[in-house]
Short mmCIF file of C-alpha atoms in Angstrom, two decimals:
data_model
loop_
_atom_site.label_atom_id
_atom_site.label_comp_id
_atom_site.label_asym_id
_atom_site.label_seq_id
_atom_site.Cartn_x
_atom_site.Cartn_y
_atom_site.Cartn_z
CA UNK A 9 0.00 0.00 0.00
CA UNK A 10 1.16 3.53 -0.70
CA UNK A 11 0.49 6.39 1.70
CA UNK A 12 -1.66 9.28 0.57
CA UNK A 13 -2.39 12.55 2.25
CA UNK A 14 -3.95 15.96 2.04
CA UNK A 15 -2.98 19.32 3.48
CA UNK A 16 -5.07 19.97 6.54
CA UNK A 17 -5.23 23.33 8.37
CA UNK A 18 -1.57 23.81 9.07
CA UNK A 19 -0.54 20.14 9.11
CA UNK A 20 0.09 17.46 6.50
CA UNK A 21 -0.92 13.84 6.93
CA UNK A 22 2.04 11.46 6.91
CA UNK A 23 1.95 7.75 6.09
CA UNK A 24 4.70 5.10 5.97
CA UNK A 25 4.64 3.24 2.66
CA UNK A 26 5.95 -0.30 2.77
CA UNK A 27 5.46 -1.44 -0.81
CA UNK A 28 5.96 -0.02 -4.29
CA UNK A 29 2.79 1.25 -5.85
CA UNK A 30 3.29 -0.44 -9.17
CA UNK A 31 2.10 2.84 -10.70
CA UNK A 32 3.76 4.90 -13.35
CA UNK A 33 5.29 7.49 -11.07
CA UNK A 34 3.16 10.29 -12.48
CA UNK A 35 2.96 12.31 -9.26
CA UNK A 36 6.68 12.97 -9.45
CA UNK A 37 6.52 14.30 -12.99
CA UNK A 38 3.51 16.55 -12.54
CA UNK A 39 4.11 20.29 -12.37
CA UNK A 40 3.07 22.02 -9.14
CA UNK A 41 -0.27 23.77 -9.39
CA UNK A 42 -0.50 27.48 -8.59
CA UNK A 43 -3.42 28.73 -6.46
CA UNK A 44 -6.08 31.01 -8.00
CA UNK A 45 -4.74 34.36 -9.17
CA UNK A 46 -6.85 36.15 -6.59
CA UNK A 47 -4.94 34.57 -3.72
CA UNK A 48 -2.93 37.21 -1.85
CA UNK A 49 -0.20 34.63 -0.95
CA UNK A 50 0.70 32.44 -3.95
CA UNK A 51 1.96 28.96 -2.91
CA UNK A 52 2.66 25.60 -4.50
CA UNK A 53 1.05 22.31 -3.57
CA UNK A 54 2.53 18.91 -4.49
CA UNK A 55 0.80 15.54 -4.27
CA UNK A 56 2.10 13.11 -1.69
CA UNK A 57 5.06 11.21 -3.15
CA UNK A 58 4.94 7.55 -4.09
CA UNK A 59 7.50 4.88 -3.23
CA UNK A 60 10.48 4.67 -5.60
CA UNK A 61 10.17 1.73 -7.96
CA UNK A 62 13.23 -0.52 -7.71
CA UNK A 63 14.36 -4.16 -7.81
CA UNK A 64 14.58 -5.25 -5.10
CA UNK A 65 11.80 -3.04 -3.74
CA UNK A 66 12.74 -0.76 -0.86
CA UNK A 67 11.47 -1.98 2.49
CA UNK A 68 10.30 1.34 3.94
CA UNK A 69 9.48 4.73 2.45
CA UNK A 70 8.10 7.73 4.29
CA UNK A 71 6.39 9.90 1.66
CA UNK A 72 6.35 13.68 1.65
CA UNK A 73 5.10 16.57 -0.44
CA UNK A 74 7.62 18.11 -2.75
CA UNK A 75 9.03 18.11 -6.26
CA UNK A 76 11.45 15.23 -5.67
CA UNK A 77 14.85 15.25 -7.35
CA UNK A 78 15.99 14.67 -10.88
CA UNK A 79 19.51 14.86 -12.33
CA UNK A 80 20.22 18.19 -14.00
CA UNK A 81 23.18 19.70 -15.80
CA UNK A 82 24.57 21.64 -12.83
CA UNK A 83 24.07 18.82 -10.32
CA UNK A 84 27.03 17.25 -8.56
CA UNK A 85 27.84 14.20 -6.47
CA UNK A 86 29.72 15.03 -3.27
CA UNK A 87 30.87 12.87 -0.37
CA UNK A 88 31.58 13.49 3.28
CA UNK A 89 34.38 10.91 3.38
CA UNK A 90 37.07 10.12 0.82
CA UNK A 91 36.36 6.40 1.31
CA UNK A 92 33.18 6.95 -0.71
CA UNK A 93 35.01 8.33 -3.74
CA UNK A 94 34.54 5.17 -5.81
CA UNK A 95 30.81 5.07 -5.13
CA UNK A 96 30.56 8.79 -5.87
CA UNK A 97 32.38 8.58 -9.19
CA UNK A 98 30.34 5.57 -10.29
CA UNK A 99 27.03 7.26 -9.52
CA UNK A 100 28.09 10.53 -11.11
CA UNK A 101 28.96 8.75 -14.33
CA UNK A 102 25.69 6.84 -14.37
CA UNK A 103 23.54 9.95 -13.79
CA UNK A 104 25.72 12.22 -15.97
CA UNK A 105 26.60 14.50 -13.07
CA UNK A 106 29.94 15.95 -12.00
CA UNK A 107 31.84 14.28 -9.18
CA UNK A 108 33.04 17.07 -6.89
CA UNK A 109 34.80 15.18 -4.11
CA UNK A 110 34.27 16.00 -0.45
CA UNK A 111 32.00 18.86 0.45
CA UNK A 112 28.53 20.01 1.39
CA UNK A 113 25.56 19.50 -0.88
CA UNK A 114 23.79 22.37 -2.55
CA UNK A 115 20.53 22.41 -4.47
CA UNK A 116 20.56 19.81 -7.23
CA UNK A 117 23.32 17.72 -5.64
CA UNK A 118 23.58 14.17 -4.32
CA UNK A 119 25.60 13.71 -1.15
CA UNK A 120 26.98 10.34 -0.03
CA UNK A 121 27.75 10.15 3.67
CA UNK A 122 29.21 7.73 6.17
CA UNK A 123 27.49 8.13 9.52
CA UNK A 124 27.33 6.50 12.93
CA UNK A 125 23.80 5.21 12.37
CA UNK A 126 23.02 2.26 14.65
CA UNK A 127 22.26 -0.24 11.88
CA UNK A 128 23.90 -2.95 9.82
CA UNK A 129 26.70 -2.38 7.34
CA UNK A 130 24.36 -3.01 4.41
CA UNK A 131 21.66 -0.60 5.58
CA UNK A 132 21.17 2.90 4.23
CA UNK A 133 18.93 5.95 4.41
CA UNK A 134 18.04 7.90 1.27
CA UNK A 135 16.45 11.28 1.90
CA UNK A 136 15.08 13.56 -0.83
CA UNK A 137 14.39 17.08 0.41
CA UNK A 138 15.01 20.69 -0.57
CA UNK A 139 16.00 19.76 -4.11
CA UNK A 140 18.86 17.48 -3.09
CA UNK A 141 19.51 13.83 -2.17
CA UNK A 142 21.43 12.51 0.80
CA UNK A 143 22.38 8.82 0.92
CA UNK A 144 23.88 7.79 4.25
CA UNK A 145 24.84 4.64 6.09
CA UNK A 146 27.34 3.26 8.59
CA UNK A 147 29.45 1.52 5.92
CA UNK A 148 30.35 1.86 2.26
CA UNK A 149 28.26 -1.17 1.23
CA UNK A 150 25.02 0.34 2.47
CA UNK A 151 25.74 3.67 0.82
CA UNK A 152 26.47 1.82 -2.43
CA UNK A 153 23.07 0.10 -2.22
CA UNK A 154 21.48 3.50 -1.72
CA UNK A 155 23.08 4.66 -4.97
CA UNK A 156 21.52 1.65 -6.72
CA UNK A 157 18.13 2.69 -5.43
CA UNK A 158 18.62 6.24 -6.69
CA UNK A 159 19.84 5.05 -10.08
CA UNK A 160 16.84 2.75 -10.52
CA UNK A 161 14.32 5.32 -9.33
CA UNK A 162 15.59 7.79 -11.91
CA UNK A 163 15.57 5.16 -14.63
CA UNK A 164 12.04 4.02 -13.75
CA UNK A 165 10.35 7.41 -13.38
CA UNK A 166 12.84 10.11 -14.29
CA UNK A 167 13.12 11.31 -10.70
CA UNK A 168 13.59 10.26 -7.10
CA UNK A 169 10.44 10.96 -5.05
CA UNK A 170 10.35 13.30 -2.09
CA UNK A 171 10.61 11.55 1.26
CA UNK A 172 12.85 9.13 3.11
CA UNK A 173 13.82 5.53 2.29
CA UNK A 174 15.16 3.33 5.07
CA UNK A 175 16.34 0.03 3.73
CA UNK A 176 18.38 -3.06 4.58
CA UNK A 177 18.51 -6.71 3.45
CA UNK A 178 16.75 -9.58 5.17
CA UNK A 179 19.56 -12.04 4.41
CA UNK A 180 23.30 -11.42 4.72
CA UNK A 181 24.30 -13.77 1.88
CA UNK A 182 22.78 -13.10 -1.55
CA UNK A 183 24.63 -15.03 -4.20
CA UNK A 184 25.03 -16.18 -7.76
CA UNK A 185 27.21 -19.22 -8.51
CA UNK A 186 28.71 -19.90 -11.93
CA UNK A 187 30.16 -23.20 -13.13
CA UNK A 188 33.13 -22.05 -15.20
CA UNK A 189 34.75 -25.49 -15.03
CA UNK A 190 32.49 -27.34 -17.45
CA UNK A 191 32.05 -24.31 -19.72
CA UNK A 192 34.46 -21.48 -20.33
CA UNK A 193 32.95 -18.04 -19.79
CA UNK A 194 34.90 -15.00 -20.90
CA UNK A 195 36.13 -12.49 -18.35
CA UNK A 196 34.04 -9.80 -20.04
CA UNK A 197 30.87 -11.86 -19.65
CA UNK A 198 31.57 -12.43 -15.97
CA UNK A 199 32.23 -8.71 -15.50
CA UNK A 200 28.85 -7.91 -17.09
CA UNK A 201 27.19 -10.25 -14.59
CA UNK A 202 28.99 -8.49 -11.73
CA UNK A 203 27.56 -5.13 -12.86
CA UNK A 204 24.12 -6.71 -13.07
CA UNK A 205 24.45 -8.33 -9.64
CA UNK A 206 25.62 -5.07 -8.09
CA UNK A 207 22.55 -3.19 -9.31
CA UNK A 208 20.37 -5.95 -7.81
CA UNK A 209 22.17 -5.69 -4.44
CA UNK A 210 23.71 -9.16 -4.53
CA UNK A 211 26.88 -9.52 -2.49
CA UNK A 212 28.42 -12.86 -3.54
CA UNK A 213 29.67 -14.44 -6.77
CA UNK A 214 30.60 -18.11 -6.57
CA UNK A 215 33.13 -19.50 -9.07
CA UNK A 216 33.19 -23.30 -9.41
CA UNK A 217 36.38 -23.53 -11.49
CA UNK A 218 37.50 -27.17 -11.12
CA UNK A 219 35.55 -30.25 -12.19
CA UNK A 220 35.81 -33.37 -14.32
CA UNK A 221 35.54 -31.41 -17.57
CA UNK A 222 37.94 -28.59 -16.90
CA UNK A 223 40.17 -26.55 -14.59
CA UNK A 224 39.73 -22.96 -15.69
CA UNK A 225 42.10 -20.63 -13.84
CA UNK A 226 45.81 -20.28 -14.55
CA UNK A 227 48.07 -22.07 -12.06
CA UNK A 228 51.69 -21.35 -11.24
CA UNK A 229 52.18 -24.41 -9.03
CA UNK A 230 50.39 -26.96 -11.23
CA UNK A 231 50.09 -25.67 -14.80
CA UNK A 232 49.61 -29.27 -15.97
CA UNK A 233 46.04 -29.35 -14.62
CA UNK A 234 44.83 -26.19 -16.39
CA UNK A 235 42.50 -26.48 -19.39
CA UNK A 236 43.38 -24.84 -22.69
CA UNK A 237 40.50 -22.38 -22.33
CA UNK A 238 40.88 -20.65 -18.99
CA UNK A 239 41.01 -17.34 -17.18
CA UNK A 240 44.43 -15.87 -16.56
CA UNK A 241 45.25 -14.65 -13.07
CA UNK A 242 45.38 -11.13 -14.46
CA UNK A 243 41.79 -11.54 -15.71
CA UNK A 244 40.74 -12.92 -12.33
CA UNK A 245 42.29 -9.93 -10.57
CA UNK A 246 40.31 -7.57 -12.80
CA UNK A 247 37.16 -9.55 -11.97
CA UNK A 248 37.98 -9.29 -8.26
CA UNK A 249 38.59 -5.55 -8.50
CA UNK A 250 35.28 -4.97 -10.25
CA UNK A 251 33.47 -7.19 -7.76
CA UNK A 252 34.99 -5.28 -4.84
CA UNK A 253 33.81 -2.00 -6.34
CA UNK A 254 30.27 -3.41 -6.26
CA UNK A 255 30.74 -4.82 -2.75
CA UNK A 256 30.55 -8.38 -4.07
CA UNK A 257 32.69 -11.10 -2.52
CA UNK A 258 33.94 -13.83 -4.83
CA UNK A 259 33.57 -17.32 -3.32
CA UNK A 260 35.93 -19.82 -5.02
CA UNK A 261 35.33 -23.55 -5.12
CA UNK A 262 37.78 -26.36 -5.75
CA UNK A 263 35.52 -29.38 -5.28
CA UNK A 264 37.07 -32.46 -3.67
CA UNK A 265 37.40 -35.40 -3.17
CA UNK A 266 35.02 -35.87 -6.12
CA UNK A 267 34.69 -33.78 -9.29
CA UNK A 268 38.48 -33.70 -9.74
CA UNK A 269 38.61 -35.27 -13.19
CA UNK A 270 40.57 -32.47 -14.86
CA UNK A 271 43.21 -32.57 -12.11
CA UNK A 272 43.37 -36.37 -12.26
CA UNK A 273 43.89 -36.36 -16.03
CA UNK A 274 47.33 -34.95 -15.24
CA UNK A 275 47.82 -37.18 -12.16
CA UNK A 276 46.32 -40.59 -13.04
CA UNK A 277 48.27 -42.28 -10.25
CA UNK A 278 46.00 -40.53 -7.74
CA UNK A 279 42.76 -41.74 -9.35
CA UNK A 280 40.50 -43.85 -7.15
CA UNK A 281 40.13 -47.45 -8.35
CA UNK A 282 37.71 -50.08 -7.14
CA UNK A 283 38.48 -53.61 -5.98
CA UNK A 284 38.69 -54.73 -9.61
CA UNK A 285 41.13 -51.98 -10.57
CA UNK A 286 38.55 -49.97 -12.52
CA UNK A 287 39.04 -46.19 -12.34
CA UNK A 288 36.27 -44.19 -10.67
CA UNK A 289 35.29 -41.03 -12.55
CA UNK A 290 36.44 -37.77 -11.00
CA UNK A 291 37.33 -39.31 -7.63
CA UNK A 292 40.72 -38.97 -5.98
CA UNK A 293 42.03 -41.81 -3.82
CA UNK A 294 41.85 -40.23 -0.37
CA UNK A 295 43.88 -43.04 1.15
CA UNK A 296 46.97 -41.66 -0.60
CA UNK A 297 48.83 -38.82 1.18
CA UNK A 298 49.99 -37.50 -2.20
CA UNK A 299 46.37 -36.78 -3.11
CA UNK A 300 45.97 -34.52 -0.08
CA UNK A 301 49.28 -32.82 -0.84
CA UNK A 302 48.21 -32.00 -4.41
CA UNK A 303 44.81 -30.59 -3.44
CA UNK A 304 46.30 -28.60 -0.56
CA UNK A 305 48.90 -27.04 -2.85
CA UNK A 306 46.09 -25.86 -5.13
CA UNK A 307 44.07 -24.54 -2.18
CA UNK A 308 47.08 -22.62 -0.89
CA UNK A 309 47.78 -21.12 -4.31
CA UNK A 310 44.26 -19.87 -4.91
CA UNK A 311 43.80 -18.66 -1.35
CA UNK A 312 46.50 -16.12 -2.25
CA UNK A 313 44.62 -15.11 -5.41
CA UNK A 314 41.16 -14.77 -3.85
CA UNK A 315 41.13 -12.45 -0.81
CA UNK A 316 37.52 -12.88 0.30
CA UNK A 317 36.40 -14.36 3.63
CA UNK A 318 34.54 -17.40 2.21
CA UNK A 319 35.66 -20.66 0.62
CA UNK A 320 33.62 -23.52 -0.85
CA UNK A 321 35.17 -26.95 -0.26
CA UNK A 322 32.68 -28.92 -2.38
CA UNK A 323 32.60 -32.46 -0.88
CA UNK A 324 29.58 -33.63 -2.90
CA UNK A 325 29.07 -36.77 -4.96
CA UNK A 326 32.20 -38.66 -3.97
CA UNK A 327 31.56 -41.77 -6.00
CA UNK A 328 33.08 -44.09 -3.42
CA UNK A 329 30.03 -43.28 -1.29
CA UNK A 330 27.53 -43.67 -4.13
CA UNK A 331 27.67 -47.47 -4.15
CA UNK A 332 25.77 -49.91 -1.95
CA UNK A 333 28.85 -51.22 -0.10
CA UNK A 334 31.73 -48.72 -0.12
CA UNK A 335 33.95 -50.79 2.17
CA UNK A 336 33.78 -53.87 -0.07
CA UNK A 337 34.06 -51.89 -3.30
CA UNK A 338 37.02 -49.79 -2.16
CA UNK A 339 38.90 -51.87 0.43
CA UNK A 340 41.91 -49.55 0.45
CA UNK A 341 39.68 -46.76 1.72
CA UNK A 342 38.20 -48.99 4.42
CA UNK A 343 41.67 -49.98 5.61
CA UNK A 344 42.80 -46.34 5.70
CA UNK A 345 39.67 -45.32 7.64
CA UNK A 346 40.21 -47.98 10.31
CA UNK A 347 43.89 -47.15 10.60
CA UNK A 348 43.17 -43.46 11.11
CA UNK A 349 39.91 -43.47 13.06
CA UNK A 350 39.54 -46.89 14.67
CA UNK A 351 38.06 -50.31 13.99
CA UNK A 352 34.47 -49.06 13.61
CA UNK A 353 35.31 -46.36 11.07
CA UNK A 354 34.19 -46.59 7.46
CA UNK A 355 34.67 -44.84 4.13
CA UNK A 356 32.28 -42.02 5.10
CA UNK A 357 34.50 -41.28 8.10
CA UNK A 358 37.56 -41.10 5.87
CA UNK A 359 35.73 -38.69 3.54
CA UNK A 360 34.64 -36.56 6.49
CA UNK A 361 38.21 -36.51 7.75
CA UNK A 362 39.30 -35.33 4.31
CA UNK A 363 36.78 -32.49 4.50
CA UNK A 364 37.93 -31.52 7.98
CA UNK A 365 41.58 -31.54 6.93
CA UNK A 366 40.87 -29.18 4.02
CA UNK A 367 38.80 -26.99 6.34
CA UNK A 368 41.71 -26.83 8.77
CA UNK A 369 43.99 -25.66 5.97
CA UNK A 370 41.57 -22.93 4.85
CA UNK A 371 40.94 -21.88 8.43
CA UNK A 372 44.63 -21.01 8.46
CA UNK A 373 43.83 -18.59 5.62
CA UNK A 374 41.12 -17.06 7.81
CA UNK A 375 38.25 -18.36 5.69
CA UNK A 376 34.71 -19.35 6.56
CA UNK A 377 34.03 -22.65 4.81
CA UNK A 378 30.98 -24.17 3.20
CA UNK A 379 30.35 -27.59 1.66
CA UNK A 380 27.49 -29.24 -0.21
CA UNK A 381 24.94 -30.94 2.02
CA UNK A 382 25.64 -34.43 0.62
CA UNK A 383 29.20 -34.11 1.96
CA UNK A 384 27.87 -34.30 5.54
CA UNK A 385 27.21 -37.80 6.84
CA UNK A 386 25.16 -38.84 9.90
CA UNK A 387 26.56 -40.98 12.69
CA UNK A 388 29.98 -42.48 12.25
CA UNK A 389 33.24 -42.02 14.07
CA UNK A 390 33.99 -38.59 12.55
CA UNK A 391 31.74 -35.56 12.20
CA UNK A 392 32.24 -32.52 9.99
CA UNK A 393 33.64 -29.51 11.83
CA UNK A 394 30.94 -27.34 13.36
CA UNK A 395 32.06 -24.19 11.56
CA UNK A 396 31.53 -25.60 8.05
CA UNK A 397 28.34 -24.09 6.65
CA UNK A 398 25.91 -26.25 4.68
CA UNK A 399 25.28 -25.38 1.04
CA UNK A 400 21.94 -27.18 0.77
CA UNK A 401 21.10 -28.13 -2.81
CA UNK A 402 19.43 -31.54 -2.94
CA UNK A 403 17.60 -34.36 -1.21
CA UNK A 404 18.29 -36.90 -3.96
CA UNK A 405 21.51 -38.43 -2.64
CA UNK A 406 21.79 -41.89 -1.04
CA UNK A 407 20.75 -41.61 2.59
CA UNK A 408 19.35 -38.12 2.03
CA UNK A 409 18.46 -36.24 5.18
CA UNK A 410 15.85 -33.55 5.63
CA UNK A 411 17.14 -29.98 6.00
CA UNK A 412 15.90 -29.88 9.59
CA UNK A 413 18.56 -32.43 10.57
CA UNK A 414 21.29 -29.93 9.72
CA UNK A 415 19.39 -27.08 11.33
CA UNK A 416 18.63 -28.97 14.53
CA UNK A 417 22.35 -29.67 14.79
CA UNK A 418 22.85 -25.91 14.87
CA UNK A 419 24.48 -25.58 11.47
CA UNK A 420 24.29 -22.43 9.37
CA UNK A 421 22.76 -23.08 5.94
CA UNK A 422 22.82 -21.36 2.53
CA UNK A 423 19.86 -22.17 0.27
CA UNK A 424 20.75 -23.53 -3.21
CA UNK A 425 17.47 -25.49 -3.60
CA UNK A 426 17.80 -27.39 -6.91
CA UNK A 427 14.03 -27.31 -7.37
CA UNK A 428 14.03 -23.51 -7.80
CA UNK A 429 17.59 -22.19 -8.03
CA UNK A 430 19.45 -24.60 -10.35
CA UNK A 431 19.90 -23.58 -13.99
CA UNK A 432 21.41 -26.73 -15.52
CA UNK A 433 22.40 -26.39 -19.16
CA UNK A 434 20.61 -28.88 -21.39
CA UNK A 435 18.15 -29.78 -18.59
CA UNK A 436 19.56 -33.30 -17.91
CA UNK A 437 18.42 -35.62 -15.11
CA UNK A 438 14.92 -34.13 -15.00
CA UNK A 439 16.19 -30.61 -14.33
CA UNK A 440 14.03 -27.85 -15.78
CA UNK A 441 15.17 -24.28 -16.30
CA UNK A 442 13.82 -22.26 -13.35
CA UNK A 443 11.61 -19.26 -13.98
CA UNK A 444 11.59 -15.93 -12.24
CA UNK A 445 7.85 -16.15 -11.73
CA UNK A 446 8.08 -19.42 -9.85
CA UNK A 447 10.79 -18.07 -7.55
CA UNK A 448 8.86 -14.82 -7.05
CA UNK A 449 5.55 -16.48 -6.25
CA UNK A 450 6.51 -19.75 -4.53
CA UNK A 451 10.03 -19.71 -3.09
CA UNK A 452 11.30 -18.25 0.18
CA UNK A 453 14.64 -18.82 1.97
CA UNK A 454 12.82 -21.32 4.19
CA UNK A 455 12.14 -23.57 1.16
CA UNK A 456 15.40 -25.51 1.30
CA UNK A 457 14.29 -28.79 -0.28
CA UNK A 458 11.52 -29.38 -2.78
CA UNK A 459 8.62 -26.99 -2.25
CA UNK A 460 8.02 -27.34 1.50
CA UNK A 461 9.40 -24.67 3.87
CA UNK A 462 11.08 -25.49 7.14
CA UNK A 463 9.81 -23.92 10.33
CA UNK A 464 10.17 -20.17 10.81
CA UNK A 465 12.16 -20.91 13.98
CA UNK A 466 15.17 -21.72 11.76
CA UNK A 467 15.09 -18.48 9.81
CA UNK A 468 18.15 -16.97 11.48
CA UNK A 469 20.24 -20.08 10.69
CA UNK A 470 19.47 -19.75 6.98
CA UNK A 471 22.04 -17.17 5.95
CA UNK A 472 20.61 -16.57 2.50
CA UNK A 473 20.53 -18.19 -0.90
CA UNK A 474 22.32 -18.55 -4.19
CA UNK A 475 21.20 -19.04 -7.77
CA UNK A 476 23.47 -21.55 -9.54
CA UNK A 477 24.32 -22.08 -13.19
CA UNK A 478 25.63 -25.58 -13.90
CA UNK A 479 27.03 -26.46 -17.32
CA UNK A 480 26.45 -30.22 -17.48
CA UNK A 481 25.73 -30.05 -21.22
CA UNK A 482 28.00 -27.12 -21.92
CA UNK A 483 27.12 -26.57 -25.57
CA UNK A 484 23.37 -26.46 -24.99
CA UNK A 485 23.44 -22.67 -24.67
CA UNK A 486 25.82 -19.88 -25.58
CA UNK A 487 26.93 -17.58 -22.80
CA UNK A 488 24.57 -14.91 -24.18
CA UNK A 489 21.67 -17.36 -23.97
CA UNK A 490 22.63 -18.09 -20.39
CA UNK A 491 22.59 -14.37 -19.58
CA UNK A 492 19.10 -14.08 -21.06
CA UNK A 493 17.81 -17.21 -19.33
CA UNK A 494 18.94 -16.20 -15.84
CA UNK A 495 17.88 -12.56 -16.10
CA UNK A 496 14.46 -12.75 -14.47
CA UNK A 497 15.33 -15.54 -12.00
CA UNK A 498 18.13 -13.32 -10.67
CA UNK A 499 15.75 -10.40 -10.22
CA UNK A 500 13.14 -12.53 -8.51
CA UNK A 501 15.68 -14.11 -6.17
CA UNK A 502 17.17 -10.72 -5.36
CA UNK A 503 13.74 -9.50 -4.28
CA UNK A 504 13.06 -12.54 -2.09
CA UNK A 505 16.45 -12.38 -0.34
CA UNK A 506 16.17 -8.65 0.32
CA UNK A 507 12.64 -8.54 1.75
CA UNK A 508 11.00 -11.43 3.64
CA UNK A 509 7.45 -10.23 3.04
CA UNK A 510 5.17 -11.27 0.23
CA UNK A 511 5.88 -8.94 -2.70
CA UNK A 512 3.41 -6.12 -3.07
CA UNK A 513 3.65 -6.02 -6.86
CA UNK A 514 2.16 -8.73 -9.06
CA UNK A 515 4.49 -10.73 -11.28
CA UNK A 516 3.23 -8.76 -14.26
CA UNK A 517 4.05 -5.45 -12.56
CA UNK A 518 7.44 -6.77 -11.44
CA UNK A 519 8.27 -7.95 -14.97
CA UNK A 520 7.24 -4.64 -16.50
CA UNK A 521 9.45 -2.76 -14.04
CA UNK A 522 12.37 -5.09 -14.80
CA UNK A 523 11.92 -4.35 -18.49
CA UNK A 524 11.98 -0.61 -17.83
CA UNK A 525 15.03 -0.78 -15.59
CA UNK A 526 16.94 -2.75 -18.22
#
């Protein structure tokens, strides 16, 4: 609902608007009406402002009467702190204004300000009053999000409405994951996605760059594992710099002990083989110390390249645990498990120990780790370290457990629900390309598996969600087709991670706004 009001004998009604109107923004483009000529005291009266139209929608807007703000030739962007220079220059370029550095705002200006507001780092306040805009927050990230709101409001309706926006995200992790291992994506394409994600207020980009089909980032320590088509480290650094400017953290993933086929092509002696000597696709033999040494050398190398606080360890679909009797099929793993963890230990314990060992290494790089939910096993002699977050994607694995089992254990979870958030090229294995409308109308962060939400009591443990592009059939789509296919799902997911309430706009209104915003 959008607040409305009338001028009443010396006072104006004031209403807090929580949802975008879905209207065309006409009140902000109307000219003020002059009173009758006979009036001895000419004055101007403006209609009550409407909520700025953005994706994601702002969570709170206090409307007011006034002309709003629109970019004009003499307008400037100023900042109160030099740390906001990058945000200021970016916004100035987008709105065709002049960046004027630190200073006070005058009529027609936009001021970006760091303040001591008692709110989260991603929160911001955007105030439009007296012909100027002030975007403030306690940290650069929040101020940046405020600039995205201003940019979109201007693009949607030509102006930012009078009044005050107070906004912050519901979930701290809002991500997009890209499988660059099975399909090579150019650095320029990835950079375009970063710009898109920044405007939608996402804050994470996952890069799955090692799998059976390819290893796609240059390596100094092990160049033999790198695929012919790959990103250079210089290209990755440019990607990281652009992501940082949009307050997006890049989350790398070297999946192990499965999905290592490209690495094993160069190191066949480390390939897992069953009791009959048959090689197991993509799986490293975790009973061999040399296997751990190789993976750890890669983890150390790329921890130096990627500076962010998060790391994805993978751990899914280890084929030794996808057979009915792992101990009989892979006796060398069973022997190694018993030697390391005792007579009752099995192959799952050895795999969990592998995960914990890699987590210990990355903890030394001051990283927060995550792993796929099918890399966590119940019971057994060894349990996954408590600080490894669960990237929940499926309930289709052998011995699948309900999401509540992870939550009841106190684990933090990121939602990658493959029913809604998996875009799998070629749609193999009964996958269907997800639609923005289905995410917008049916999914919430509580829907971790299938279509059924977990209890609201676990909401705080669900840190957020991530849309994922997987390139199982890599040639099914070009990278431009991928960009088109994920466009509306990304916008829908961004809305649902930013605001926990049911959207106020219909899907048709949301789609029309997305088209207008570009």
